[in-house]
Structure formats: C-alpha cells, structure tokens
XYZ file of C-alpha atoms in Angstrom:
746
model
C -21.635 -27.573 -20.630
C -23.441 -26.300 -23.736
C -23.655 -22.533 -24.121
C -26.782 -21.366 -25.900
C -27.410 -17.676 -26.443
C -31.091 -16.743 -26.429
C -31.631 -13.104 -27.287
C -33.702 -11.351 -24.621
C -36.761 -9.322 -25.561
C -37.282 -5.724 -24.484
C -39.484 -6.771 -21.568
C -36.758 -9.048 -20.214
C -34.167 -6.282 -20.537
C -36.412 -4.025 -18.444
C -37.064 -6.625 -15.725
C -37.145 -5.094 -12.242
C -37.225 -1.454 -13.422
C -39.900 1.092 -12.537
C -42.161 2.038 -15.480
C -40.444 5.396 -16.029
C -36.991 3.777 -15.995
C -38.145 1.005 -18.309
C -39.362 3.710 -20.718
C -35.910 5.353 -20.663
C -34.225 2.023 -21.468
C -36.628 1.406 -24.351
C -35.800 4.901 -25.597
C -32.092 3.976 -25.531
C -32.814 0.816 -27.534
C -34.647 2.867 -30.169
C -31.867 5.488 -30.117
C -29.256 2.941 -31.255
C -31.446 0.746 -33.448
C -30.719 2.664 -36.666
C -27.030 3.534 -35.947
C -26.276 -0.087 -35.000
C -28.077 -1.564 -38.015
C -25.633 -3.539 -40.142
C -22.685 -2.569 -37.911
C -20.327 -4.901 -36.079
C -18.268 -4.489 -32.936
C -14.489 -5.313 -33.111
C -15.153 -8.949 -32.129
C -17.298 -9.468 -35.230
C -20.640 -9.617 -33.445
C -23.647 -7.639 -34.615
C -23.617 -4.373 -32.663
C -27.289 -4.500 -31.712
C -27.167 -8.137 -30.649
C -24.022 -7.521 -28.611
C -25.509 -4.521 -26.792
C -28.714 -6.399 -25.986
C -26.638 -9.291 -24.591
C -24.741 -6.875 -22.345
C -27.956 -5.362 -21.017
C -29.440 -8.842 -20.452
C -26.442 -9.744 -18.262
C -26.838 -6.471 -16.352
C -30.531 -7.176 -15.868
C -29.686 -10.548 -14.306
C -27.617 -8.606 -11.751
C -30.575 -6.251 -11.103
C -28.564 -3.243 -12.292
C -30.255 0.162 -12.257
C -31.618 1.876 -15.375
C -28.629 4.188 -15.991
C -26.248 1.224 -15.922
C -28.345 -0.712 -18.440
C -28.636 2.353 -20.682
C -24.840 2.821 -20.591
C -24.477 -0.864 -21.489
C -26.677 -0.286 -24.527
C -24.873 2.875 -25.688
C -21.142 2.447 -25.088
C -20.432 0.830 -28.497
C -21.606 4.008 -30.249
C -18.091 5.425 -29.848
C -16.770 2.591 -32.031
C -19.460 2.062 -34.653
C -20.981 5.568 -34.950
C -18.682 8.088 -33.130
C -20.683 11.136 -34.264
C -23.692 9.993 -32.206
C -21.783 10.063 -28.893
C -22.220 13.812 -28.479
C -26.002 13.387 -28.271
C -25.904 10.994 -25.315
C -25.675 13.581 -22.524
C -28.503 15.737 -23.861
C -30.842 12.771 -24.237
C -29.907 10.502 -21.324
C -28.084 12.761 -18.852
C -24.526 13.444 -17.770
C -24.409 10.378 -15.534
C -24.944 8.003 -18.441
C -22.542 9.974 -20.661
C -19.790 9.800 -18.016
C -20.260 6.044 -17.642
C -20.021 5.558 -21.402
C -16.769 7.549 -21.495
C -15.281 5.567 -18.620
C -16.229 2.232 -20.179
C -14.521 3.163 -23.433
C -11.439 4.324 -21.519
C -11.165 0.959 -19.753
C -11.584 -0.960 -22.978
C -8.872 1.033 -24.773
C -6.454 0.657 -21.870
C -6.868 -3.103 -21.598
C -6.427 -3.509 -25.344
C -3.073 -1.731 -25.069
C -1.981 -3.723 -22.028
C -2.660 -7.160 -23.453
C -1.175 -6.302 -26.827
C 2.254 -6.872 -25.240
C 3.854 -10.206 -25.941
C 4.047 -12.665 -23.077
C 7.726 -13.142 -23.903
C 8.370 -9.575 -22.798
C 7.402 -10.405 -19.205
C 8.712 -12.888 -16.709
C 6.185 -15.041 -14.851
C 6.713 -13.017 -11.670
C 6.458 -9.607 -13.329
C 3.419 -10.708 -15.323
C 1.599 -11.762 -12.138
C 2.554 -8.476 -10.484
C 1.379 -6.453 -13.480
C -1.935 -8.317 -13.590
C -2.574 -7.575 -9.934
C -1.847 -3.891 -10.562
C -4.153 -3.981 -13.589
C -7.001 -5.471 -11.535
C -6.620 -2.731 -8.959
C -6.356 -0.093 -11.655
C -9.558 -1.298 -13.296
C -11.356 -0.539 -10.052
C -9.425 2.662 -9.326
C -10.108 4.130 -12.765
C -13.838 3.822 -12.256
C -15.068 6.765 -10.229
C -18.414 5.018 -10.689
C -18.105 1.313 -9.870
C -21.015 0.467 -12.146
C -18.559 0.937 -15.011
C -16.783 -2.238 -13.898
C -20.066 -4.151 -13.896
C -20.759 -3.083 -17.484
C -17.235 -4.071 -18.508
C -17.610 -7.540 -16.975
C -20.963 -8.070 -18.673
C -19.564 -6.941 -22.021
C -16.790 -9.508 -21.764
C -19.328 -12.208 -20.870
C -21.404 -11.273 -23.927
C -18.314 -11.559 -26.145
C -17.371 -15.015 -24.864
C -20.960 -16.243 -25.210
C -20.854 -15.112 -28.835
C -17.614 -17.003 -29.464
C -19.166 -20.134 -27.950
C -22.305 -19.700 -30.059
C -20.384 -19.552 -33.360
C -18.007 -22.333 -32.173
C -14.932 -20.312 -33.157
C -11.536 -21.524 -31.931
C -8.848 -19.196 -33.304
C -5.933 -17.347 -31.723
C -8.230 -14.334 -31.480
C -10.606 -16.173 -29.131
C -7.641 -17.625 -27.231
C -6.346 -14.121 -26.508
C -9.734 -13.089 -25.145
C -9.908 -16.235 -23.025
C -6.491 -15.645 -21.468
C -7.302 -12.010 -20.807
C -10.524 -13.067 -19.104
C -8.716 -15.619 -16.946
C -6.091 -13.051 -15.988
C -8.279 -10.028 -15.387
C -12.055 -10.283 -15.655
C -12.811 -13.542 -13.840
C -10.628 -12.494 -10.846
C -12.375 -9.099 -10.824
C -15.811 -10.747 -10.798
C -14.556 -12.984 -7.995
C -13.101 -10.018 -6.135
C -16.382 -8.177 -6.314
C -18.162 -11.375 -5.345
C -20.344 -11.562 -8.457
C -20.374 -15.351 -8.621
C -22.937 -15.511 -11.405
C -20.430 -13.846 -13.717
C -17.327 -15.443 -12.273
C -18.291 -19.053 -12.919
C -19.501 -18.474 -16.467
C -16.461 -16.348 -17.378
C -14.182 -19.109 -16.096
C -16.009 -21.904 -17.904
C -16.082 -20.005 -21.198
C -12.413 -19.047 -20.900
C -11.492 -22.642 -20.063
C -13.338 -23.788 -23.184
C -11.107 -21.662 -25.447
C -7.802 -21.781 -23.569
C -7.733 -25.547 -22.923
C -10.262 -27.090 -25.314
C -9.037 -30.670 -24.854
C -9.323 -30.616 -21.064
C -12.630 -28.797 -21.314
C -14.060 -31.455 -23.612
C -12.649 -34.207 -21.397
C -14.431 -32.937 -18.287
C -17.595 -32.114 -20.233
C -17.613 -35.638 -21.663
C -17.223 -37.192 -18.217
C -20.114 -35.085 -16.973
C -22.268 -35.972 -19.972
C -21.569 -39.712 -19.849
C -23.119 -40.059 -16.413
C -25.467 -37.084 -16.679
C -28.767 -38.966 -16.937
C -27.815 -41.412 -14.192
C -26.417 -38.620 -11.988
C -29.429 -36.345 -12.481
C -31.796 -39.184 -11.693
C -29.843 -40.002 -8.526
C -29.911 -36.347 -7.399
C -33.605 -36.006 -8.297
C -34.482 -39.107 -6.262
C -32.424 -37.782 -3.323
C -34.154 -34.406 -3.508
C -37.617 -36.035 -3.556
C -36.754 -38.137 -0.538
C -35.413 -35.152 1.410
C -38.405 -32.970 0.491
C -40.703 -35.674 1.787
C -38.810 -35.931 5.076
C -38.754 -32.139 5.479
C -42.516 -31.916 4.815
C -43.143 -34.594 7.441
C -41.089 -32.542 9.911
C -43.013 -29.374 9.019
C -39.941 -27.611 7.589
C -40.349 -25.197 4.687
C -37.334 -25.255 2.382
C -36.173 -24.831 -1.207
C -34.240 -27.869 -2.412
C -32.615 -27.920 -5.821
C -29.560 -29.305 -7.605
C -26.381 -27.258 -7.502
C -24.905 -26.280 -10.899
C -21.660 -27.972 -11.903
C -18.943 -25.730 -13.301
C -16.485 -27.431 -15.595
C -13.522 -25.235 -14.710
C -14.179 -25.689 -10.972
C -14.261 -29.483 -11.413
C -11.017 -29.397 -13.398
C -9.382 -27.194 -10.752
C -10.306 -29.629 -7.979
C -9.052 -32.591 -9.969
C -5.723 -30.834 -10.501
C -5.418 -29.294 -7.042
C -6.269 -32.467 -5.121
C -4.736 -34.836 -7.692
C -7.861 -37.009 -7.691
C -9.877 -38.729 -10.392
C -13.268 -37.495 -11.572
C -14.991 -40.461 -9.913
C -13.715 -39.372 -6.492
C -15.201 -35.876 -6.614
C -17.957 -35.571 -4.037
C -19.653 -32.451 -5.361
C -20.402 -33.778 -8.856
C -23.650 -35.076 -7.287
C -24.854 -32.188 -5.117
C -27.814 -30.049 -4.117
C -28.612 -27.081 -1.880
C -31.219 -26.582 0.793
C -32.351 -22.989 1.455
C -34.313 -22.374 4.687
C -35.594 -19.431 6.696
C -33.317 -19.305 9.745
C -30.158 -20.729 11.332
C -32.026 -23.019 13.704
C -33.719 -24.717 10.768
C -30.313 -25.239 9.076
C -29.250 -27.570 11.880
C -32.648 -29.304 11.903
C -32.230 -30.051 8.182
C -28.664 -31.269 8.809
C -29.971 -33.746 11.369
C -32.536 -35.084 8.915
C -29.920 -35.403 6.133
C -27.655 -37.415 8.446
C -30.588 -39.629 9.451
C -31.406 -40.437 5.821
C -27.850 -41.044 4.620
C -24.524 -41.960 6.252
C -22.365 -38.858 6.834
C -18.650 -38.846 6.003
C -17.254 -37.186 9.124
C -14.074 -35.745 7.609
C -16.103 -34.008 4.878
C -18.339 -32.012 7.251
C -17.772 -28.246 7.637
C -19.799 -25.922 9.854
C -19.234 -22.466 8.350
C -22.188 -21.075 10.309
C -20.655 -21.551 13.757
C -17.189 -20.843 12.329
C -17.594 -18.568 9.305
C -14.746 -18.252 6.854
C -12.548 -15.199 7.260
C -14.430 -13.539 4.395
C -17.781 -13.951 6.166
C -19.068 -16.916 4.134
C -21.604 -19.040 6.048
C -23.163 -22.406 5.199
C -23.274 -26.020 6.354
C -21.388 -28.412 4.081
C -21.745 -32.159 4.443
C -20.989 -35.161 2.270
C -23.129 -38.265 2.768
C -23.050 -41.784 1.379
C -26.142 -43.404 -0.108
C -27.058 -47.063 0.281
C -25.359 -47.969 -3.010
C -22.090 -46.320 -1.909
C -22.352 -43.192 -4.090
C -21.568 -39.896 -2.381
C -23.685 -36.771 -2.353
C -22.757 -33.251 -1.248
C -25.393 -31.159 0.538
C -25.118 -27.427 1.299
C -27.568 -25.946 3.805
C -27.968 -22.195 4.299
C -30.465 -19.418 4.935
C -31.793 -17.083 2.244
C -29.580 -14.308 3.573
C -26.495 -16.541 3.524
C -27.333 -17.598 -0.008
C -27.606 -14.026 -1.300
C -24.429 -13.224 0.583
C -22.578 -16.036 -1.201
C -24.048 -15.532 -4.672
C -23.977 -11.745 -4.971
C -20.859 -10.541 -3.384
C -19.669 -10.470 0.144
C -18.400 -14.051 0.288
C -15.903 -13.739 -2.573
C -12.792 -15.038 -0.829
C -10.516 -13.853 -3.626
C -7.287 -13.752 -1.605
C -7.640 -17.460 -0.818
C -8.659 -18.362 -4.349
C -6.041 -16.271 -6.150
C -3.205 -16.858 -3.697
C -2.121 -13.189 -3.680
C -2.290 -12.504 0.049
C -0.325 -9.496 1.204
C -0.547 -7.963 4.659
C 0.057 -4.530 3.154
C -3.181 -4.750 1.157
C -5.491 -4.684 4.213
C -6.857 -1.221 3.398
C -7.505 -2.288 -0.172
C -9.298 -5.417 1.057
C -11.566 -3.315 3.250
C -12.576 -1.175 0.286
C -13.343 -4.227 -1.838
C -15.422 -5.628 1.019
C -17.348 -2.347 1.075
C -18.122 -2.674 -2.624
C -19.270 -6.264 -2.155
C -21.568 -5.149 0.636
C -23.097 -2.533 -1.660
C -23.769 -5.212 -4.275
C -25.329 -7.459 -1.656
C -27.456 -4.612 -0.353
C -28.776 -3.991 -3.852
C -29.854 -7.615 -4.215
C -31.737 -7.370 -0.927
C -33.503 -4.043 -1.321
C -34.839 -4.707 -4.807
C -37.027 -7.407 -3.262
C -38.582 -4.847 -0.917
C -41.655 -2.953 -2.099
C -41.976 -0.412 0.715
C -39.456 2.384 0.388
C -37.821 0.769 -2.654
C -37.396 4.025 -4.571
C -35.516 5.832 -1.791
C -33.390 2.789 -0.964
C -32.431 2.236 -4.578
C -31.552 5.883 -5.057
C -29.367 5.731 -1.937
C -27.660 2.575 -3.219
C -26.930 4.128 -6.603
C -25.437 7.258 -5.022
C -23.114 5.225 -2.801
C -22.109 2.889 -5.614
C -21.294 5.885 -7.815
C -19.055 7.286 -5.099
C -17.364 3.980 -4.255
C -13.911 3.638 -5.766
C -10.392 2.660 -4.834
C -9.345 6.287 -4.870
C -6.068 6.531 -2.982
C -3.934 5.114 -5.798
C -3.516 5.870 -9.489
C -2.205 3.651 -12.283
C -0.223 4.933 -15.248
C 1.756 3.263 -18.017
C 5.266 3.425 -19.397
C 5.619 3.805 -23.184
C 6.282 0.031 -23.262
C 2.914 -0.693 -21.594
C 4.176 -1.512 -18.105
C 1.751 -0.508 -15.361
C 3.055 1.658 -12.524
C 1.105 2.099 -9.271
C 1.471 5.503 -7.566
C -0.210 7.417 -4.729
C -3.006 9.809 -5.582
C -1.554 13.215 -6.517
C 1.671 11.724 -7.911
C 3.738 13.692 -10.433
C 6.205 12.687 -13.191
C 8.963 12.931 -10.559
C 7.232 10.249 -8.453
C 6.834 8.171 -11.602
C 10.548 8.485 -12.459
C 11.709 7.433 -8.986
C 9.228 4.543 -8.985
C 10.898 3.240 -12.154
C 14.414 3.497 -10.666
C 16.345 5.864 -8.411
C 18.804 6.576 -11.229
C 15.949 7.547 -13.582
C 14.637 9.907 -10.902
C 18.042 11.519 -10.327
C 18.470 12.065 -14.077
C 14.896 13.270 -14.705
C 14.854 16.510 -16.712
C 11.379 16.537 -18.246
C 8.286 14.454 -18.954
C 5.768 13.726 -21.675
C 2.233 12.687 -20.732
C 0.301 11.084 -23.570
C 2.955 12.470 -25.918
C 2.749 16.101 -24.689
C 5.484 17.864 -22.721
C 4.278 18.829 -19.229
C 5.823 20.510 -16.152
C 7.362 18.137 -13.615
C 4.798 19.119 -10.967
C 1.862 18.050 -13.160
C -0.529 15.783 -11.249
C -0.902 12.486 -13.105
C -4.239 10.777 -13.783
C -5.296 7.168 -14.168
C -4.481 5.520 -17.484
C -2.020 8.131 -18.771
C 1.168 7.098 -20.558
C 4.214 8.817 -19.074
C 7.655 9.137 -20.659
C 10.611 10.526 -18.694
C 13.302 12.615 -20.404
C 16.652 12.055 -18.654
C 20.080 13.629 -18.574
C 23.087 11.526 -19.494
C 24.604 9.464 -16.705
C 27.958 11.174 -17.209
C 26.401 14.559 -16.427
C 25.088 13.264 -13.109
C 28.432 11.711 -12.249
C 30.198 15.009 -12.984
C 27.752 16.892 -10.786
C 26.266 18.973 -13.640
C 22.906 17.209 -13.357
C 20.816 15.724 -10.568
C 17.664 16.357 -8.559
C 16.634 19.878 -7.643
C 15.998 20.966 -4.063
C 12.756 22.472 -5.361
C 11.464 18.902 -5.736
C 11.216 18.716 -1.956
C 8.760 21.645 -1.991
C 4.995 21.152 -1.858
C 3.429 20.152 -5.145
C 6.397 18.420 -6.749
C 6.035 14.990 -5.155
C 3.282 13.017 -3.432
C 5.254 9.943 -2.414
C 7.270 9.822 0.841
C 9.450 7.236 -0.902
C 10.339 9.774 -3.587
C 11.204 12.492 -1.070
C 13.334 10.018 0.871
C 15.353 9.209 -2.251
C 15.819 12.890 -3.082
C 17.012 13.635 0.464
C 19.365 10.665 0.285
C 20.899 12.152 -2.869
C 21.574 15.511 -1.223
C 22.804 13.853 1.970
C 25.308 11.886 -0.096
C 26.450 15.071 -1.847
C 26.825 16.915 1.463
C 28.705 13.989 2.974
C 31.117 13.950 0.052
C 31.670 17.687 0.464
C 32.197 17.283 4.207
C 34.705 14.498 3.604
C 36.625 16.668 1.152
C 36.596 19.615 3.558
C 37.751 17.410 6.432
C 40.592 16.061 4.313
C 41.741 19.575 3.440
C 41.725 20.664 7.108
C 43.559 17.508 8.193
C 46.166 17.842 5.448
C 46.842 21.458 6.487
C 47.281 20.372 10.095
C 49.692 17.598 9.099
C 51.731 19.994 6.954
C 51.864 22.563 9.745
C 53.030 19.948 12.230
C 55.476 18.387 9.767
C 53.756 14.986 10.000
C 52.690 14.398 6.379
C 54.048 10.829 6.431
C 51.802 9.660 9.287
C 49.530 6.669 8.698
C 46.050 8.233 8.689
C 44.182 4.982 9.369
C 46.311 4.410 12.489
C 45.738 8.008 13.556
C 41.940 7.586 13.213
C 42.037 4.403 15.311
C 44.133 6.093 18.013
C 41.505 8.842 18.237
C 38.637 6.343 18.668
C 37.266 6.171 15.109
C 36.530 2.871 13.394
C 37.785 4.161 10.044
C 39.392 7.225 8.488
C 36.171 8.416 6.785
C 34.460 8.823 10.172
C 37.282 11.034 11.434
C 37.268 13.133 8.259
C 33.492 13.658 8.593
C 33.882 14.697 12.242
C 36.669 17.142 11.338
C 34.819 18.426 8.248
C 31.644 19.336 10.106
C 33.645 20.693 13.096
C 32.496 18.028 15.530
C 36.090 17.113 16.326
C 38.807 19.602 17.290
C 42.034 19.605 15.296
C 43.774 20.456 18.602
C 43.180 16.840 19.636
C 44.759 15.712 16.358
C 47.785 17.862 17.091
C 48.125 16.325 20.551
C 47.887 12.842 19.088
C 50.633 13.642 16.595
C 53.012 14.548 19.442
C 52.168 11.786 21.901
C 49.786 9.040 22.985
C 46.277 10.413 22.699
C 45.057 8.166 25.533
C 47.602 9.552 28.010
C 47.310 13.270 27.311
C 45.946 15.571 30.008
C 44.176 18.869 29.778
C 46.502 21.856 29.175
C 46.680 24.496 31.882
C 45.850 27.272 29.466
C 42.103 27.199 28.975
C 42.464 29.069 25.716
C 44.001 25.958 24.149
C 40.721 24.119 24.638
C 38.540 26.925 23.324
C 37.537 27.491 19.744
C 35.179 30.050 18.400
C 31.502 29.279 18.891
C 28.785 30.231 16.415
C 26.771 31.599 19.375
C 27.721 34.447 21.696
C 29.591 32.787 24.562
C 30.047 34.353 27.991
C 33.649 33.095 27.835
C 34.186 35.208 24.720
C 32.639 38.435 26.009
C 29.044 37.581 25.321
C 26.286 39.078 27.436
C 25.882 37.035 30.622
C 22.302 38.123 31.331
C 22.824 38.444 35.124
C 21.072 40.937 37.423
C 22.899 42.189 40.556
C 20.477 43.247 43.273
C 20.546 47.036 43.904
C 23.158 47.903 41.279
C 23.415 48.554 37.559
C 26.234 48.429 35.052
C 28.630 46.229 37.033
C 31.052 44.103 35.081
C 30.183 40.425 35.541
C 31.947 37.238 34.577
C 31.128 33.548 34.926
C 33.349 31.794 37.463
C 35.583 29.223 35.760
C 35.574 26.973 38.842
C 31.879 26.024 38.718
C 30.706 27.413 35.336
C 27.072 28.374 36.157
C 24.360 28.257 33.507
C 20.636 29.084 33.583
C 18.637 28.250 35.619
C 21.275 27.321 38.250
C 20.839 29.254 41.539
C 23.665 31.845 41.474
C 25.490 34.184 43.851
C 27.795 37.085 42.973
C 31.184 37.742 44.616
C 32.919 41.088 44.176
C 36.510 40.563 43.033
C 39.426 43.036 43.076
C 39.548 44.723 39.689
C 37.506 42.162 37.718
C 33.964 43.085 38.643
C 31.533 40.528 40.012
C 32.304 36.844 39.617
C 29.133 34.746 39.232
C 29.213 31.357 40.971
C 26.740 28.546 41.434
C 25.222 28.759 44.915
C 26.608 25.279 45.628
C 30.185 26.156 44.584
C 32.754 25.021 47.181
C 35.187 27.793 46.220
C 32.444 30.364 46.804
C 31.740 29.065 50.305
C 35.456 29.411 51.230
C 35.627 32.986 49.881
C 32.431 34.010 51.699
C 33.896 32.752 54.980
C 36.870 35.083 54.510
C 34.941 38.124 53.206
C 31.165 37.806 53.632
C 30.633 41.518 52.868
C 31.692 40.979 49.247
C 28.858 38.523 48.505
C 25.926 40.014 46.488
C 22.556 38.518 45.630
C 22.242 37.764 41.924
C 19.719 36.215 39.514
C 19.392 35.471 35.836
C 17.897 38.362 33.928
C 16.628 38.506 30.366
C 18.753 36.068 28.407
C 19.736 36.572 24.791
C 18.491 33.860 22.446
C 22.047 33.155 21.225
C 23.838 33.300 24.593
C 25.652 30.102 25.582
C 27.457 29.126 28.759
C 30.457 26.804 29.129
C 30.010 23.758 31.370
C 32.252 20.822 32.227
C 31.054 17.216 31.987
C 32.972 14.246 33.341
C 32.451 10.746 31.923
C 33.804 7.488 33.369
C 33.500 4.475 31.099
C 35.048 1.213 29.994
C 37.606 2.101 27.347
C 36.782 0.856 23.848
C 37.226 1.829 20.249
C 34.702 4.431 19.100
C 33.743 5.618 22.596
C 34.852 9.199 21.988
C 33.005 9.267 18.685
C 29.750 7.945 20.222
C 29.750 10.594 22.959
C 30.700 13.378 20.534
C 27.745 12.394 18.322
C 25.374 12.892 21.260
C 26.675 16.394 21.899
C 26.201 17.084 18.191
C 22.592 15.839 18.156
C 21.772 17.923 21.242
C 23.343 20.988 19.564
C 25.985 21.387 22.276
C 29.196 22.889 20.907
C 32.192 21.076 22.449
C 35.050 23.532 22.938
C 37.382 21.328 24.965
C 38.146 17.618 25.340
C 40.507 15.785 27.687
C 40.802 12.001 27.879
C 42.948 9.596 29.878
C 42.975 5.808 29.870
C 44.149 3.604 32.711
C 43.579 -0.123 33.302
C 40.743 -0.329 30.798
C 38.959 2.707 32.209
C 38.472 5.926 30.232
C 38.397 9.219 32.134
C 36.936 11.886 29.860
C 36.275 15.581 30.408
C 34.262 17.705 27.988
C 33.710 21.440 27.986
C 30.569 22.335 26.085
C 28.553 25.475 25.445
C 24.891 25.241 26.458
C 21.951 27.621 26.513
C 20.365 26.063 29.622
C 20.953 23.229 32.064
C 17.879 21.416 30.675
C 19.785 21.021 27.424
C 22.750 19.585 29.315
C 20.588 17.196 31.354
C 19.095 15.731 28.189
C 22.545 15.108 26.766
C 23.838 13.577 30.025
C 20.853 11.211 30.186
C 21.573 9.932 26.684
C 25.314 9.644 27.389
C 24.573 7.529 30.471
C 22.903 4.998 28.150
C 25.950 4.643 25.884
C 27.503 1.175 26.018
C 30.213 1.020 28.684
C 29.459 4.362 30.414
C 29.539 3.941 34.201
C 29.168 7.564 35.319
C 28.403 10.940 33.800
C 28.227 14.134 35.828
C 28.585 17.857 35.636
C 31.633 19.248 37.435
C-alpha cells in the first residue's frame, strides 16, 4: 500500500458544515496562519500542514465545526503558547476546553510511553495498556477530544510515511499506536481510522513483513484487479436483469489484516480468500438474500465459507452476508452483501467487536462495554443524521450535546511517580490510592503529594494526576506507633469499599490481638488461683470443645465463655459435670439490668400497686409470655408462666392466692433469665458453635451445664433475654447447627 498525502483545501476541510460553521472554521485557519508560519510540531512536521491534516481526517468522519476548530488550534499550546489565552474569547469556551483536554491527553501519553519496556513484564504491560485505553476515554469529559487525538496520530503517521523515515523515533510512535490508538479506534468502531492506523504502524514496526505482503499484493495486483473488475461487471449485469438496484465495488485490502490472517490461520498468501473481494450494498434485507442467490448461481459457493450474520448477528450487532465462491478457473472470490444501514453500522462504529479482536474479555467489564456501545451508537447516529436535510440542525445539535456529555465517568486514572497507571473509583482519595498499591502501603500512609504538592489525605483525586504516598517506617507499624486512623472510615476519606474493608480488617486484627492477650491474662489468673499452672492448655481447650487454644482465649477474653466452666474442668471431666445446686454459681454479672439481680421486672398486678414481685425460677417467664402471679409467704408475688406445672399444683392447693398479672412498661435494658435445653450428637467444637450463636443474637449466657453419654451431648444454657422473640430466633439457628437433634426452652 502506498501512502500519499494530498493536502486538503479550505473547501474540503469545511465539507458538510453549514455556511456559518464553515465561516468559523475558516476564521480559525486564518487565526493560526501567522503563528504557525515557519513553526514545527514535535514530530518535525510543519505546524500548519499538520493541523490541516488533522482537520481533513476529522472532516472525513463528518465531525462538527467545534471539533474541527479544536483540531486546528490545539498545537498553539506547543508552538505559540501566548496565543492560547485568546481561544476562548474568539471561538468560545467549548473549543477552549477541548483544546485543553487534547493537550492534557498528549502530555500524559508522552509520559506513559517514555518508560522502558524492560521495566514492565508482558502481563503488567498488557494490563497497563488496557487501563490506559480506558483512561483515555475517562479523561475526556467531551468524547470528541478522543476523536481529535486519533486523527492527530493518523496525521503524524501519514507524515512519517510521506517522508519515508524509518528511525527509532517512528518505531516508538508505531508501537504506541498499535498499543493504544488503533485499539481505541477499534473500540469506538471508527474503522476508517483503525485500518489505516494499523497499516501505517505495521509499516514502521515490521518493515520487512510489511514489504513482503505489499510485494505479494503488488505482484498480482493487475491480474487480481482485472479478475475482480470482470466479476463485478458480470454481477452488475445479472442484478440489472433481475431489476435489483445495488452498489457493487471492490473491498479495500489492508496489509496488516492480511498479515494477521496469515499468522493466525498459518496459511500462505495464495490461500487467502478475501484478497479478491467485493461488496454489494442494497436497500433492504430481502434484497440481500436475492443477491446471494444470484451470486451462487453465477459461481460455485464454498459451503464451509458461508456465514449468515443477518439471521444470526454477531454478539456485537454486526450484520452482513459473507460467502466465498469459486470461479470457473478455480480462483476464489469473497463477496459481502449488506444493506446501507448495515454498512454504516459496520464502518462507523457499532460493529467494532473489540473484545473478540483484542482478546481482553472480562465478565466484570460489562458496564464498561455498555458505555462504549453507547458511544459507538452516537457515532453511528451522527453518520446517519448528517445525510438528512429536514431537521438536520436540531438533530446535529442534539448529537453534539450528547457526545459532549458521554464519558466513562465512574472511574479515574492516576499515576505513580514511576509512571504506573492506577485505576480507582470516582471520588477516590490518596488513601484509596495507597491501599490500591498495597495493603502495607495503605497501613503506613502518613501523607500524600499530588503533582508534587502536599495535600490532605481526604483530597479527591482527578484524572491524570501523579500521586506520591509518604509512609511511616515498617518498624513503627509493627510496634503499634503507626497505622491507619479510625477517622479514615468516616465519610469523605475513602471512596472504595475495598479500602474500607482493608482498614476494618486492620482494626479487627488489633482488637483480636488485644482480646487474645486479655483472655490469656484471665486464664493465667484462674490457673494460679486454682494451683493448676502446669496444666497443658491445648488439652484443656480440646476438653472444653475448642479446636485450638486461641479460640478458647478469644472466647474468654470477650466474655463469651465463663471461667467457672474452666474451673470445673480443672477439677474433673468437663463432659461429666452437672449443674451445681446453687444458682449463684452459674450467674455472672450482666451488662443489662437483670430481674435475677434486682432489676425492674415490669409486671402489673391487677388492682394493686407497689407489691414486691419476683420471677419464678421454675419456669423463668419473659415477655410476652402469658403470666400469672402467686402470692408467696414473705416474698411478695411470684410471677409464673401461665403454663407452669408448678403453678397449677399451687393453685389447686390455694386458689385464693392467685392474682391476674400482665407485662407493664418494660425498661429498654431489662433482661430475663431463661433456660434452653439442647440435645445433640457429641463432637468437638459443639459448645463453641452454640455459644457463638448466643453471642451473635446478643444473648448473655450466665450458666452452662453439659453432660455426655454414649455419643449424645445433653446441654443446658441459662441466658438473659429481652423478649421471647429474641430467644426464638436463637433457638431456630441452633436447631440448624450440625448434629443438633432437639432444642427447647425449659
């Protein structure tokens, strides 16, 4: 393929614009004519020629006037910086903002690709490139900025091809284009740019292979073109005879695409079917199949090379009929048949199946894919509406407004001082950045510099900023004198759930260590008091149903496990102990006000006031159990559950002492003791599993009694509850514990 740059005239640059917009573009050309005179852009090209080439590429994409004007002006910041300030006053804020964004992208990419390839592994390089592609889109609040950037790169490569330069400088640009700009053009579905960017990049990055394919194309070019021309004439004649209106023309051959197919399919150039190819564009779907029938009548179809992407579109929405046929002399010919709408769809945007082409599929990127699809649809819409005369002005204005607003705006992309790209959620702070680098960096974070300036840790980061984290020494963190602050969990300090999770994990680990230490102190005191300091603690933990000593120490440290049980285990077999007769031995102080410790019972006795009441220890009532009072001798009124068997016996002997009772206004902190019986298959860790459930349900266990016989565990728990609903929830969960056969309140 020979690249020839023909400089477009002013009229060509203004193609498709309304007269008033064309006048604005001509004004922009005059505005830069003197400042650009004799100046060069960093690639060595004349500034005026370069800018005109950029605008010509934008015109081929039917870009709006503001986009073309920005394409003409953005090099002012490099060649004549003092003229930049005049852009907004003369051409409007919209153009000025685009110019600023374009320059920002160009500076960022220059910094990124200045890094040596040796500094990155193949995997990390691919990951960084994918982040950079996303960032290029995310940084552009106006997506037209990306279009200008792609066209500027195309203009640069065309210039290199025109001067036939082949230095390391051009090679760097070619590799950057392969890595970033061609995939972006593909991702946005701008095939016109994609193919040419790839071919030009291939020319500089692999000149020998490029020349090889180009030579093979050239050697047979005259013969091939004559064959295709004869085939087109024959098909046009057949279509005219059938009364079918269609556009038939040869399909362009792209050198890089041919090379890719030769490598991917491991086949020789002579076996490529689409080297000889043409397209047929018709009005509707029905006509597509009519043309297909005619093509197969004229030539012999190769069945395995036929694809119906109209009936079965590709996942990206691409539609067309593809068939390969064999002529009488044995040469093959590829034919693509599609409607005008399908053709615009494929050429201008929506059919860019970049995930298939680039091989970067990731199920987590579905939302991102949808946004890219939206941008492609906007591009496709633009190509359609500019062909419409009626209502064109309103439609175009609507398109421009939506394209300005379209961006990948839920992520930001910042850099480390070494140039590594970091992807973060919108609203992220230096703390999020530090934890994204590494948990240890986050834990040791003490300050941050953004673009070289110290900033508060709750500063919201922006796209393209360079962030440096100032850390404390690792020894300080290990000694506990440094670490994350609890303030970081407050609003405004972090935007990433991942960051908050890591901060919580840090504090949970600290609290667990403190609980372990506290549990060890309490256990050691108990062992000293009982004179059992020589006992094997691991064996003791196993005897009490814990898998390891640390679990027992945690249970003791956070008061989920009574030291009274430890004492019993030290003096006998823990599995064969029974509940002591003295209830006080099973009772420890509760944080809440317990009716067993003189707390207010909240019971109303019908017709009386001020009577002393107490909860019956035989049935242990709790709200909202139906209750009945029984007047005792010298101890006030004993409150029983209405279903209590002891109550029924006492009422038979002295019915006059029974009084009607009900729950009155209950204190928010009042708790009531209840007994729960559990029958289960005995196993290691059973006691721990059930105790954990009481803990989660916020039921304070004040007494435990267990007995094991023939593989069965008989367990009794006394817990303090605020209502029976709380107890029922806990009992339901306990019934689902592995091995539990029965759980009931007694």
